[in-house]
mmCIF file of C-alpha atoms and ligand atoms in Angstrom:
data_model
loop_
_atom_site.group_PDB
_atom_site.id
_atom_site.type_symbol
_atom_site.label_atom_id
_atom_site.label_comp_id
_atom_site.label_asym_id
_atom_site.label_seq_id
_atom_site.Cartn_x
_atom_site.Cartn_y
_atom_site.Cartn_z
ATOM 1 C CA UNK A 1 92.006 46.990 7.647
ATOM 2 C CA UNK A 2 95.578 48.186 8.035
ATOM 3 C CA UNK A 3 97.054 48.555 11.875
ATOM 4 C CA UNK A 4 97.875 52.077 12.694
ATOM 5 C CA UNK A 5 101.004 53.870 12.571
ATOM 6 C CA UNK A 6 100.366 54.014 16.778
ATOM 7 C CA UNK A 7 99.928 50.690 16.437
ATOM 8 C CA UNK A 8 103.903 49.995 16.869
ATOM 9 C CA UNK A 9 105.439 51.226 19.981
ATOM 10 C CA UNK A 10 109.166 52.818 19.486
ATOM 11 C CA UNK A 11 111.292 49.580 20.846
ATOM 12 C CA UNK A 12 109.425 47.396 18.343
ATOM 13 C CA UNK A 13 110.851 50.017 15.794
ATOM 14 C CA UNK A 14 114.103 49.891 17.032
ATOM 15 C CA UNK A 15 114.449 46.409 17.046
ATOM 16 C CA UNK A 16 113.028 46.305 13.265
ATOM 17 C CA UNK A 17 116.206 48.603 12.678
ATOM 18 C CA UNK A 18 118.510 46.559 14.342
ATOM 19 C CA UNK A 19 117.579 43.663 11.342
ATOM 20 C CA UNK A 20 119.218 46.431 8.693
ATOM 21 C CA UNK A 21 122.945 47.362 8.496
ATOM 22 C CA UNK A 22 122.815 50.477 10.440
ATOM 23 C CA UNK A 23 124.981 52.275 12.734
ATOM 24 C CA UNK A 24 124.074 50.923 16.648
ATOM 25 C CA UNK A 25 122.601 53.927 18.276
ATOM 26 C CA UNK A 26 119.616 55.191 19.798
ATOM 27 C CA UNK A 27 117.201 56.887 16.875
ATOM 28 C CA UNK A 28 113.988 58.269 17.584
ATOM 29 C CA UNK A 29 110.629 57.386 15.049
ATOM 30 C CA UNK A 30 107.947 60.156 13.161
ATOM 31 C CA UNK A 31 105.411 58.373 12.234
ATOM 32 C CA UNK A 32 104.852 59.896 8.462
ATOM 33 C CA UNK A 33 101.006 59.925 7.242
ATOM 34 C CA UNK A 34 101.627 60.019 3.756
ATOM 35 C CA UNK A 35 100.227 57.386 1.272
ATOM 36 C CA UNK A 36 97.072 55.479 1.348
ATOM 37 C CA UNK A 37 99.305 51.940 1.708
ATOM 38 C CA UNK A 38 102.035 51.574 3.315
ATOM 39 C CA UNK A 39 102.966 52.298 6.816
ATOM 40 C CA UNK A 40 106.128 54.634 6.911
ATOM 41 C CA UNK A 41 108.128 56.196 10.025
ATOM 42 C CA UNK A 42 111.368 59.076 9.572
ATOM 43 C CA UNK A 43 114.383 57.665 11.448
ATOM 44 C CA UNK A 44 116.075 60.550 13.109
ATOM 45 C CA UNK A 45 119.259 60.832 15.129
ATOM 46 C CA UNK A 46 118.407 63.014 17.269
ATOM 47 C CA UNK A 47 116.742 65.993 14.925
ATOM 48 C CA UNK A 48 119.074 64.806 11.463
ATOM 49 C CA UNK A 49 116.070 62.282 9.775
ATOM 50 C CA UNK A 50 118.589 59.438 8.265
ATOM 51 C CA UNK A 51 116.210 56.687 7.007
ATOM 52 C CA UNK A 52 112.700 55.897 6.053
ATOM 53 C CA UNK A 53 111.403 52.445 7.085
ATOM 54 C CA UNK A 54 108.588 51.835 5.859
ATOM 55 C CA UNK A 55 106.216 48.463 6.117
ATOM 56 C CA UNK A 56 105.054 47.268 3.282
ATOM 57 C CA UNK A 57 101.278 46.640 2.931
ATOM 58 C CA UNK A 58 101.207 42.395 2.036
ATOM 59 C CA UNK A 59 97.709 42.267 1.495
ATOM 60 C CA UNK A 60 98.315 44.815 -1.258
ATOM 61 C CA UNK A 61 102.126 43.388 -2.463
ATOM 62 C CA UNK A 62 101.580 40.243 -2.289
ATOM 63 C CA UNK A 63 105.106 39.281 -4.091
ATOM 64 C CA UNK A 64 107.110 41.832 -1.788
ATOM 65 C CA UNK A 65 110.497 40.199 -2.853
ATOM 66 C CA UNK A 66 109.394 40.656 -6.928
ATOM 67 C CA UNK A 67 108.658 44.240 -5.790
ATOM 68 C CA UNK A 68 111.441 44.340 -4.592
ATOM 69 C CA UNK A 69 113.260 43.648 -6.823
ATOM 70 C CA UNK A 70 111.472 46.273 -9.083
ATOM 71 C CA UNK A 71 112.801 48.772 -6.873
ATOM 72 C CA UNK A 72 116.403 47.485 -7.043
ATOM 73 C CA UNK A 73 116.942 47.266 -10.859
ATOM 74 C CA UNK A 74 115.170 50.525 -11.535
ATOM 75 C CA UNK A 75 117.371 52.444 -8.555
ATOM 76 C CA UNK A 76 120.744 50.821 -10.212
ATOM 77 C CA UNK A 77 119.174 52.564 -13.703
ATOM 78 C CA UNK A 78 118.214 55.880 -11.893
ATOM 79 C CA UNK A 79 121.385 57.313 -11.170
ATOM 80 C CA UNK A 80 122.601 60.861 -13.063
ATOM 81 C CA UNK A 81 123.734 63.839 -11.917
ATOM 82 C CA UNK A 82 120.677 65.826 -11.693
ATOM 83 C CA UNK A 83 118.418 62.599 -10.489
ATOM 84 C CA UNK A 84 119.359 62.256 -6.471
ATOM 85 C CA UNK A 85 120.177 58.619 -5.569
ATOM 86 C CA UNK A 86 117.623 57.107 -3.206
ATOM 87 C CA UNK A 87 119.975 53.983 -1.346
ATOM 88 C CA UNK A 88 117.989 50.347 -0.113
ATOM 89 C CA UNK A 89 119.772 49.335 2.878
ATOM 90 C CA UNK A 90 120.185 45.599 3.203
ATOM 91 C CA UNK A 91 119.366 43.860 6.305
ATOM 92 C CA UNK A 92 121.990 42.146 7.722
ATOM 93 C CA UNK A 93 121.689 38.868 6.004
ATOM 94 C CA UNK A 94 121.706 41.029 2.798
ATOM 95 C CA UNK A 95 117.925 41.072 1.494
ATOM 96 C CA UNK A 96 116.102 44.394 0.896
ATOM 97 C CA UNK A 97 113.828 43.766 3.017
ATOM 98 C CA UNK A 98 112.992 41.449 6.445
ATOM 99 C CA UNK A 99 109.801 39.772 7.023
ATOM 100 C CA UNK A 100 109.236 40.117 11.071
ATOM 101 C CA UNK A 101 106.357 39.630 13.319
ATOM 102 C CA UNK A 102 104.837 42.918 12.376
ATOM 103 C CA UNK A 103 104.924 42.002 8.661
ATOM 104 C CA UNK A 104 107.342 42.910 6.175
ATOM 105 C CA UNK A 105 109.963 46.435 6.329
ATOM 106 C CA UNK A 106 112.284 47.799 4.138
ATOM 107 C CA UNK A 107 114.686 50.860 5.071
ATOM 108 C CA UNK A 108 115.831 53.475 2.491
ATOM 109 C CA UNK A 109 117.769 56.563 2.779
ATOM 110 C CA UNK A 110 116.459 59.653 3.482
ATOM 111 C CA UNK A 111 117.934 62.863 1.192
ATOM 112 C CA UNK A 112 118.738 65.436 2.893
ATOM 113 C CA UNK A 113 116.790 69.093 2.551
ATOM 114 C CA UNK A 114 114.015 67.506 0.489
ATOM 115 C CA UNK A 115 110.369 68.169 0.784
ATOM 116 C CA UNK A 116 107.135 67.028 -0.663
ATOM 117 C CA UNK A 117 104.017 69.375 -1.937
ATOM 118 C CA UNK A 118 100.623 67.897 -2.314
ATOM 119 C CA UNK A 119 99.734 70.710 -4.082
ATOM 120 C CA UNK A 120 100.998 73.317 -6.221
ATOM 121 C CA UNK A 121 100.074 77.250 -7.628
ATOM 122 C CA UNK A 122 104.274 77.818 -8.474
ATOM 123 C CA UNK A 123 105.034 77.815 -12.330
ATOM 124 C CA UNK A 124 108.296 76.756 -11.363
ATOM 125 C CA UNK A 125 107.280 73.446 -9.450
ATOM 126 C CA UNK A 126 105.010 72.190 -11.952
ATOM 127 C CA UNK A 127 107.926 72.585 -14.449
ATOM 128 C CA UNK A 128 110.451 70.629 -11.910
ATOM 129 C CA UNK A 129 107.860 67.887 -11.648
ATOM 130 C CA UNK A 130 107.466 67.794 -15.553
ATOM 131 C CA UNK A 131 111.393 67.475 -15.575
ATOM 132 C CA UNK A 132 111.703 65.072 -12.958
ATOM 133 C CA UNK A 133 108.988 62.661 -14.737
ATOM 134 C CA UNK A 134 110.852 62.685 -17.924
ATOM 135 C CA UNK A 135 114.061 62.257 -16.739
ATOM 136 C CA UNK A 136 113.048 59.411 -14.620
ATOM 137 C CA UNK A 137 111.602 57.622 -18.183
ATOM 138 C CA UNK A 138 114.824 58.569 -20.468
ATOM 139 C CA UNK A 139 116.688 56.823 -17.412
ATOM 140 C CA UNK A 140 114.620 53.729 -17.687
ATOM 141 C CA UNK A 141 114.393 53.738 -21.101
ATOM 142 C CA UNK A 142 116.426 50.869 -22.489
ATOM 143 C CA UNK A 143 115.282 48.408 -19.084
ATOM 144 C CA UNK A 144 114.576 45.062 -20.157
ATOM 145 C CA UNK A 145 110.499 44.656 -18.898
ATOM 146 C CA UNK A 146 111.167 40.938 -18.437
ATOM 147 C CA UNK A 147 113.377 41.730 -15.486
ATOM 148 C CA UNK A 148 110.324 43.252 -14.075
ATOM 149 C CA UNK A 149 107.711 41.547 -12.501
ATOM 150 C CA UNK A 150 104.152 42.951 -12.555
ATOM 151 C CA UNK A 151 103.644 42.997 -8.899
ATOM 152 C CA UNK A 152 100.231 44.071 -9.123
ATOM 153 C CA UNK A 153 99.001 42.777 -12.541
ATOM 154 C CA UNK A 154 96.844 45.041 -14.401
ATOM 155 C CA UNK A 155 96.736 47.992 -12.117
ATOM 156 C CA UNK A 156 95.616 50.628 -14.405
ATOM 157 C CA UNK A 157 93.763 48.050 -17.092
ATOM 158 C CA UNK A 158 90.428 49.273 -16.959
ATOM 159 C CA UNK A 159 88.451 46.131 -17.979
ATOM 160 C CA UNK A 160 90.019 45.010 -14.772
ATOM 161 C CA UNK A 161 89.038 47.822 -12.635
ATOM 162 C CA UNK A 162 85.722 47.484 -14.606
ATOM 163 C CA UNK A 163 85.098 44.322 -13.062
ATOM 164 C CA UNK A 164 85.476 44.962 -9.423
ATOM 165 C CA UNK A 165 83.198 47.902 -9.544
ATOM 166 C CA UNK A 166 80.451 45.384 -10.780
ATOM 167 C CA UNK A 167 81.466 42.854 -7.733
ATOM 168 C CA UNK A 168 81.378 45.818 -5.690
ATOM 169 C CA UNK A 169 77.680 47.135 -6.621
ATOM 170 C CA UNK A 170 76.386 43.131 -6.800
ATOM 171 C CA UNK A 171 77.487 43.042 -3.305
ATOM 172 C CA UNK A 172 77.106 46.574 -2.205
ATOM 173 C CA UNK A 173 74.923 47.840 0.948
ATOM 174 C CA UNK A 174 71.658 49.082 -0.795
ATOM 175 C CA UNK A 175 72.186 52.529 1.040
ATOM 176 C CA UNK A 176 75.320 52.975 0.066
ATOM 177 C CA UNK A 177 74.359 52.132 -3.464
ATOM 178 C CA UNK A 178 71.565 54.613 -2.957
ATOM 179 C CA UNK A 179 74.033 57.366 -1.576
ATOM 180 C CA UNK A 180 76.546 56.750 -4.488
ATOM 181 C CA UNK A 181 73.759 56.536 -7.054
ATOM 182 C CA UNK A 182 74.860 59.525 -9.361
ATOM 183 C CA UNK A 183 78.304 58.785 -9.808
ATOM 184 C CA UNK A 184 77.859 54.918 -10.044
ATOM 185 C CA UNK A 185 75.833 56.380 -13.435
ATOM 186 C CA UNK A 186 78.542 58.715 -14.404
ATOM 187 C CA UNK A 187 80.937 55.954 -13.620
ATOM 188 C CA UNK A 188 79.191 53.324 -15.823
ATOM 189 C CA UNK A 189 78.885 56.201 -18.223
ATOM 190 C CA UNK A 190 82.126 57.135 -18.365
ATOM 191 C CA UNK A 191 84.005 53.473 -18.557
ATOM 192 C CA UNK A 192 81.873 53.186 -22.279
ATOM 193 C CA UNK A 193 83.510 56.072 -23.444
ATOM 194 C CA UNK A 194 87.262 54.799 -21.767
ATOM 195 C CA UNK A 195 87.417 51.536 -22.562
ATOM 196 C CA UNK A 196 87.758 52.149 -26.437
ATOM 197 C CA UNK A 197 91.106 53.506 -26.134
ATOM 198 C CA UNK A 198 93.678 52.464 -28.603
ATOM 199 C CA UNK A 199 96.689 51.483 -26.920
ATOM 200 C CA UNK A 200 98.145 49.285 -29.353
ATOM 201 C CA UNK A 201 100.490 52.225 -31.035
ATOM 202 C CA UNK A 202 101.390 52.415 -27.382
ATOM 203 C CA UNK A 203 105.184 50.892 -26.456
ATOM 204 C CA UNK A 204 105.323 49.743 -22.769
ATOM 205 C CA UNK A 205 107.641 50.775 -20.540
ATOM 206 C CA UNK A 206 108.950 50.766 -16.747
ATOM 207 C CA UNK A 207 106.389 53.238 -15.453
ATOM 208 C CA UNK A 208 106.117 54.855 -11.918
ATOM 209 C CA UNK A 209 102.724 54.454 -11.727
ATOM 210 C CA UNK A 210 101.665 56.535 -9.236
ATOM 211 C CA UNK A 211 103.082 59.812 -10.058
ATOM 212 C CA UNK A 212 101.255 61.794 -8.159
ATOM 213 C CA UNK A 213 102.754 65.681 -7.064
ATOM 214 C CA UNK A 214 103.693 64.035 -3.639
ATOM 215 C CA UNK A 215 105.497 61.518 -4.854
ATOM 216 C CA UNK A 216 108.450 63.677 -6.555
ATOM 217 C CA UNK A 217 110.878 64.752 -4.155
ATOM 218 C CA UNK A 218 112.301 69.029 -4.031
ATOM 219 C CA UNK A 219 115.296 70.130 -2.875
ATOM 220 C CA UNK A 220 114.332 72.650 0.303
ATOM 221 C CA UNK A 221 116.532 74.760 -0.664
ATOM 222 C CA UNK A 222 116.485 75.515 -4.699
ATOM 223 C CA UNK A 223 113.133 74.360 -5.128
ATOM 224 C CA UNK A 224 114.776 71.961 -7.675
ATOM 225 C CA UNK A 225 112.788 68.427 -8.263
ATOM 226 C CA UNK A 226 114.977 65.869 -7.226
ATOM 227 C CA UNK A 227 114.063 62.389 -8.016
ATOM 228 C CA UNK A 228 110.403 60.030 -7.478
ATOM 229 C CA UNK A 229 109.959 58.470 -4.353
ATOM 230 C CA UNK A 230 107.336 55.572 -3.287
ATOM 231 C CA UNK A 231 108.992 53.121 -6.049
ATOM 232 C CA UNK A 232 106.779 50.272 -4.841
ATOM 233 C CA UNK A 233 104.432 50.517 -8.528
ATOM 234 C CA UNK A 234 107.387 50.444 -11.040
ATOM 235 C CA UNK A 235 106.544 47.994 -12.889
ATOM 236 C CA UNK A 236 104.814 47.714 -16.622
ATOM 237 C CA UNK A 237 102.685 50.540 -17.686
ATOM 238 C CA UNK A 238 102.376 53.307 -20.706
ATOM 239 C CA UNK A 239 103.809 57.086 -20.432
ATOM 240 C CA UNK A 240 100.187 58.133 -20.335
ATOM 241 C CA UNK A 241 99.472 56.946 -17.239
ATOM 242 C CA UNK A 242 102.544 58.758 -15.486
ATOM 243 C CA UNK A 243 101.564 61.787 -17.403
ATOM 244 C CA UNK A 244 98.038 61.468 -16.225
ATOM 245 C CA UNK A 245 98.840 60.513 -12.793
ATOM 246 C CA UNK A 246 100.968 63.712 -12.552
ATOM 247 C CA UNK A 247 98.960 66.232 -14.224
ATOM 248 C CA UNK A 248 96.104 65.033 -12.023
ATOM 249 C CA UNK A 249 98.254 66.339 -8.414
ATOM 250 C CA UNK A 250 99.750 69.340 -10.391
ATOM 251 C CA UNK A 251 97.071 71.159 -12.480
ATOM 252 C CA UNK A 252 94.649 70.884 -9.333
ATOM 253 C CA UNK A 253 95.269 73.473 -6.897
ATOM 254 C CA UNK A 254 92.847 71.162 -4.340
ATOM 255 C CA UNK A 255 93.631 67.932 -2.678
ATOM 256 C CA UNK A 256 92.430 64.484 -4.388
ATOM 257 C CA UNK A 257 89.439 63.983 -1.800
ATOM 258 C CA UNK A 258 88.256 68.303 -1.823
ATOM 259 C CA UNK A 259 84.756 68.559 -0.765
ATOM 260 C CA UNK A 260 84.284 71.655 -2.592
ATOM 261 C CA UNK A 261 83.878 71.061 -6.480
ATOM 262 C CA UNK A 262 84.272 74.317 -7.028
ATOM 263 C CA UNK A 263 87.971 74.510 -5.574
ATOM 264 C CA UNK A 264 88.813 71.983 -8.176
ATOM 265 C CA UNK A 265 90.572 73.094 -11.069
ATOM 266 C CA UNK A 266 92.790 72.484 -14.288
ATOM 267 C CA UNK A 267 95.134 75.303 -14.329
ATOM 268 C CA UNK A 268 96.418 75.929 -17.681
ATOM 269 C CA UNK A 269 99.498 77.988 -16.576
ATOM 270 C CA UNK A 270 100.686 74.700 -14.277
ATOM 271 C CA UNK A 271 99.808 72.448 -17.401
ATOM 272 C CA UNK A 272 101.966 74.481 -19.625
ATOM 273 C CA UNK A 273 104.908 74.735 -17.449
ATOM 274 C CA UNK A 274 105.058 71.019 -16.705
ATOM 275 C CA UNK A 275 105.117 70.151 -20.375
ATOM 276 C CA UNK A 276 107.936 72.571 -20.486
ATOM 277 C CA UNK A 277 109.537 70.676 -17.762
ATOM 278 C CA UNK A 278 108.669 67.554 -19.684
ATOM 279 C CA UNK A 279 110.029 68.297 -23.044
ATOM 280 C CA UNK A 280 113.126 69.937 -21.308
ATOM 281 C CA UNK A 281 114.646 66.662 -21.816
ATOM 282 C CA UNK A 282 115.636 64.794 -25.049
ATOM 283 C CA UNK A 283 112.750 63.569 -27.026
ATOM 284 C CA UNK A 284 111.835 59.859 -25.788
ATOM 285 C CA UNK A 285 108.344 59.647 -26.948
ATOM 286 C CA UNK A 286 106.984 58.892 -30.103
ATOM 287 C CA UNK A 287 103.705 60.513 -32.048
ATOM 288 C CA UNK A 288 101.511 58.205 -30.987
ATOM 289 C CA UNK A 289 102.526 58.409 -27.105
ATOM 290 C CA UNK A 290 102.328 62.352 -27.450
ATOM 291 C CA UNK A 291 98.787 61.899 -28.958
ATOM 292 C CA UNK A 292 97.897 59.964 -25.691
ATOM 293 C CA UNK A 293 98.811 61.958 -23.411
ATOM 294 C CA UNK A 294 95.486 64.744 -22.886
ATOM 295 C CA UNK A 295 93.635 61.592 -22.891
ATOM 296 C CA UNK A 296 96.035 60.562 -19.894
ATOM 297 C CA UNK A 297 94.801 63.235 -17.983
ATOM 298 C CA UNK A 298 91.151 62.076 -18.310
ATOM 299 C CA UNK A 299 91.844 58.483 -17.588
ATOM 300 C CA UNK A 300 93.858 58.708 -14.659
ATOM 301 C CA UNK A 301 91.548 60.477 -12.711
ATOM 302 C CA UNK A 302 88.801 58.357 -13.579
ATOM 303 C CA UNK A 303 90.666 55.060 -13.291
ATOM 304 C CA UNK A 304 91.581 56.710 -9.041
ATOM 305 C CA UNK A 305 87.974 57.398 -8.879
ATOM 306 C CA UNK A 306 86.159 54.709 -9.713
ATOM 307 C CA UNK A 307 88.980 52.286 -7.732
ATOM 308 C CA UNK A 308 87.838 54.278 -4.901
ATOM 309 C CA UNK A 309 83.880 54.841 -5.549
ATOM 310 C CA UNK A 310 84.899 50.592 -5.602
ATOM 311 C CA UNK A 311 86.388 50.834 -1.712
ATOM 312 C CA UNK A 312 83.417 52.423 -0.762
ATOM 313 C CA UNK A 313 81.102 50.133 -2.027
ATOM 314 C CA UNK A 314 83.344 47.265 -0.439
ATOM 315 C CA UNK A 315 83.636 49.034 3.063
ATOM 316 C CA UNK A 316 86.628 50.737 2.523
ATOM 317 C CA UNK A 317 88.746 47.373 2.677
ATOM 318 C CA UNK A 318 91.798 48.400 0.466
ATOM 319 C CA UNK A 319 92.823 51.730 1.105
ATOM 320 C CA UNK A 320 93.192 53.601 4.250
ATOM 321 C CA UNK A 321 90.812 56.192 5.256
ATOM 322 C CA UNK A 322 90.370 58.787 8.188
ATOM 323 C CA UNK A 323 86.836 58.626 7.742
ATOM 324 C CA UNK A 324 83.976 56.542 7.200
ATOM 325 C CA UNK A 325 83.040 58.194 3.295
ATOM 326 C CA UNK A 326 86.176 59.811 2.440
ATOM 327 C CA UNK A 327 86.577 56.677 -0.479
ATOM 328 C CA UNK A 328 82.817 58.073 -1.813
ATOM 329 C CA UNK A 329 84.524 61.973 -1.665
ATOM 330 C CA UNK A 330 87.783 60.879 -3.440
ATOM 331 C CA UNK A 331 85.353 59.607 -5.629
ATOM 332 C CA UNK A 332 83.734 62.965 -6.201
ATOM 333 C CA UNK A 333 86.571 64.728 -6.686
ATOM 334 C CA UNK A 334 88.726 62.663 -9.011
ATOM 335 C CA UNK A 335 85.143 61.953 -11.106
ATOM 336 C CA UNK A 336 85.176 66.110 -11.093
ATOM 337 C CA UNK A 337 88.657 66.751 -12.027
ATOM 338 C CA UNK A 338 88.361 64.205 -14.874
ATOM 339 C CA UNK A 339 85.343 65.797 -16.327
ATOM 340 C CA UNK A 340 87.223 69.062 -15.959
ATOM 341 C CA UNK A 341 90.363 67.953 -17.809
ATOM 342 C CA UNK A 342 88.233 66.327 -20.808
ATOM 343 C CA UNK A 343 86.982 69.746 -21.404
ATOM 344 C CA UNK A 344 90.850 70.979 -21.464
ATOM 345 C CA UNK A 345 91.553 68.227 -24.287
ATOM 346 C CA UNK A 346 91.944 70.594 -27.207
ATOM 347 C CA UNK A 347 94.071 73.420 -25.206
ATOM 348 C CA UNK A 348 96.611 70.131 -24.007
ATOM 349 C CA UNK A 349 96.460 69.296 -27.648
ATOM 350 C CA UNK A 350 97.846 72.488 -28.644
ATOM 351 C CA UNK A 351 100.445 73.182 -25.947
ATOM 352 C CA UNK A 352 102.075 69.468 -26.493
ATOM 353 C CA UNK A 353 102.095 70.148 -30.438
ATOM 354 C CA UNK A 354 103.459 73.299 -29.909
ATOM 355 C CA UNK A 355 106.108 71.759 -27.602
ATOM 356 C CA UNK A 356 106.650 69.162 -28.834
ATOM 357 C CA UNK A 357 107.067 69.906 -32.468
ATOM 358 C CA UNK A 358 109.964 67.396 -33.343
ATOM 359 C CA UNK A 359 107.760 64.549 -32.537
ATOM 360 C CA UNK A 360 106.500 63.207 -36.154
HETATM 361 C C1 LIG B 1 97.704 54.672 -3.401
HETATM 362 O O1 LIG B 1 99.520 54.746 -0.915
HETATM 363 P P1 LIG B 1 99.735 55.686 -2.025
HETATM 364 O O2 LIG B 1 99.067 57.013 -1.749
HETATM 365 O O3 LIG B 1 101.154 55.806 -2.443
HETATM 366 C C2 LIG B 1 97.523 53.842 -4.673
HETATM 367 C C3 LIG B 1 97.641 54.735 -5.905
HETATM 368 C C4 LIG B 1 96.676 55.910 -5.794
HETATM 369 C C5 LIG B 1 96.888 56.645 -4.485
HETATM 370 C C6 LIG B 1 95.867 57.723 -4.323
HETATM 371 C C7 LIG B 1 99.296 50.516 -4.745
HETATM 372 O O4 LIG B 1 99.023 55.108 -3.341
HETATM 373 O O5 LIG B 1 97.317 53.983 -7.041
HETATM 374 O O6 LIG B 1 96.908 56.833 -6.821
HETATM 375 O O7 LIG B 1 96.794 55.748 -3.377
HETATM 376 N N1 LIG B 1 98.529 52.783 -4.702
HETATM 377 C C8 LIG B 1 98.191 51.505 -4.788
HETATM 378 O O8 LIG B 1 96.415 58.813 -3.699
HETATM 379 O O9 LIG B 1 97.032 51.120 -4.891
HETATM 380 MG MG1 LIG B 2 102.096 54.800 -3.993
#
């Protein structure tokens, strides 16, 4: 289990700080609960946030200077006129990152009179986000993969993911097993039908990976998407699963762990306007990528749920939770949403031929 963001008192942050090549002053720490990883604090001077430092979860990263690295050669790629420039600052012996005590930080820049939504009913955010997510891929388009290093290897492979659930339930609690019956079936269920998936056509590329609404950055002020943050997953992956990973946060009016099946929901209207957003930019996918995509939106889900119907099972060890079942709820809800969004398949057909139509 992770330490707490309480966990590190304010002259322990400071002195972390003092490691990076930063201006020597006095700046005060908000500790920012976002993300199911990581540990990450604002650095403000006095009320202007300047930095985020953020620790970087080991047991998770276990190759934090290939990760890294990741970061570094996608950042150097991401850089355009509409895409805002996120900046690592080095420590002072010039790494990206400094392994302390208290495990290993980073510090990045913080843009100015940005925001974050977990959730979204405007038109015109879901079409920002669609933007943003397709601008970050024609950016990385021409990377080199081998400079990349997958820095957690087969993260969305589902034969992997397949696996661990079976570990899980051979070494589960019987209760919890009991408790979890119904969607270990649906799970089990469900991974027959996914695993069949053709993704031969597919051409890899630098992916996000975990392009979920809160992870694309808005301006405050124009409500224009600025750039993807939490960079930490770029690595290897197919377009699908950033597709799927975003329509998952955007389409979905609830949050990921919603109690209430009945608040979750695949708006068409936010679907539509993010492919807009999407196909706002010059055409980088090909026909076979295009045809993956509703599927996307059913696997990603799925993939989320069953990693954390997994946690559960194994006592909540990998991510962080505020509660004892909130891995089993997750659960619930991404298991719903996916269900939900296979029934959409035909309507995300249509919209992407029909905006899409110079794909052949
Ligand atoms: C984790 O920590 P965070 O929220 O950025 C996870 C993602 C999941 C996400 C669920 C490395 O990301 O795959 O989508 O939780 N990241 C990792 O919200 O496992
Ligand atoms: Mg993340």
């Amino acid at each position: 289990m992770e330490l707490k963001d309480s966990a590190y008192s304010p002259e322990q942050l400071q002195e972390l700080l003092g490691q990076f090549v930063v201006e020597e002053r006095e700046f005060s720490f908000k500790p920012l609960h976002i993300g199911l990883i990581n540990d990450t604090f604002l650095v403000c001077d006095g009320d202007t946030p300047m930095y985020i430092l953020q620790r970087i979860n080991h047991t998770v990263f276990s190759n934090v200077g290939g990760l890294m690295n990741n970061v570094s050669s996608a950042l150097q790629a991401l850089r355009a006129s509409d895409y805002s420039e996120i900046q690592l600052i080095k420590t002072v012996d010039g790494s990206y990152f400094t392994k302390a005590a208290l495990g290993y930080w980073r510090l990045m820049s913080f843009i100015a009179d940005s925001t974050t939504y977990n959730t979204t009913t405007v038109k015109e955010t879901a079409f920002e986000a669609g933007r943003v997510v397709g601008k970050f891929h024609l950016l990385l388009e021409d990377q080199d993969l081998l400079k990349y290093t997958d820095t957690i290897p087969r993260f969305h492979d589902l034969t992997l993911r397949e696996q661990q659930f079976a570990m899980a339930i051979a070494n589960a609690d019987p209760l919890k097993l009991k408790t979890a019956k119904e969607h270990i079936a649906f799970a089990k269920e469900t991974l027959n039908t996914l695993k069949g998936i053709a993704i031969d056509a597919l051409k890899p590329r630098v992916c996000h990976n975990d392009t979920k609404l809160n992870n694309i950055l808005f301006s405050k002020q124009t409500g224009k998407g600025l750039c993807l943050i939490d960079l930490d997953t770029i690595m290897k992956g197919y377009f699908f699963y950033d597709f799927g990973d975003a329509i998952r946060t955007v389409v979905n009016t609830a949050p990921e762990d919603e109690k209430q099946l009945d608040k979750i929901c695949f708006k068409e209207y936010l679907f539509i306007a993010f492919a807009e957003g999407l196909a706002s930019n010059p055409t980088f996918l090909s026909r076979a990528e295009l045809e993956s995509l509703p599927m996307g939106a059913v696997f990603m889900p799925f993939i989320h749920g069953l990693r954390a119907l997994t946690d559960y099972l194994e006592n909540n060890r990998y991510y962080k939770v505020a509660y004892e079942n909130q891995n089993l709820d997750r659960c619930i809800s991404l298991f719903d949403f996916s269900k939900k969004a296979l029934d959409k398949i035909p309507f995300m057909e249509t919209e992407l031929q029909r905006l899409f139509p110079e794909i052949d």
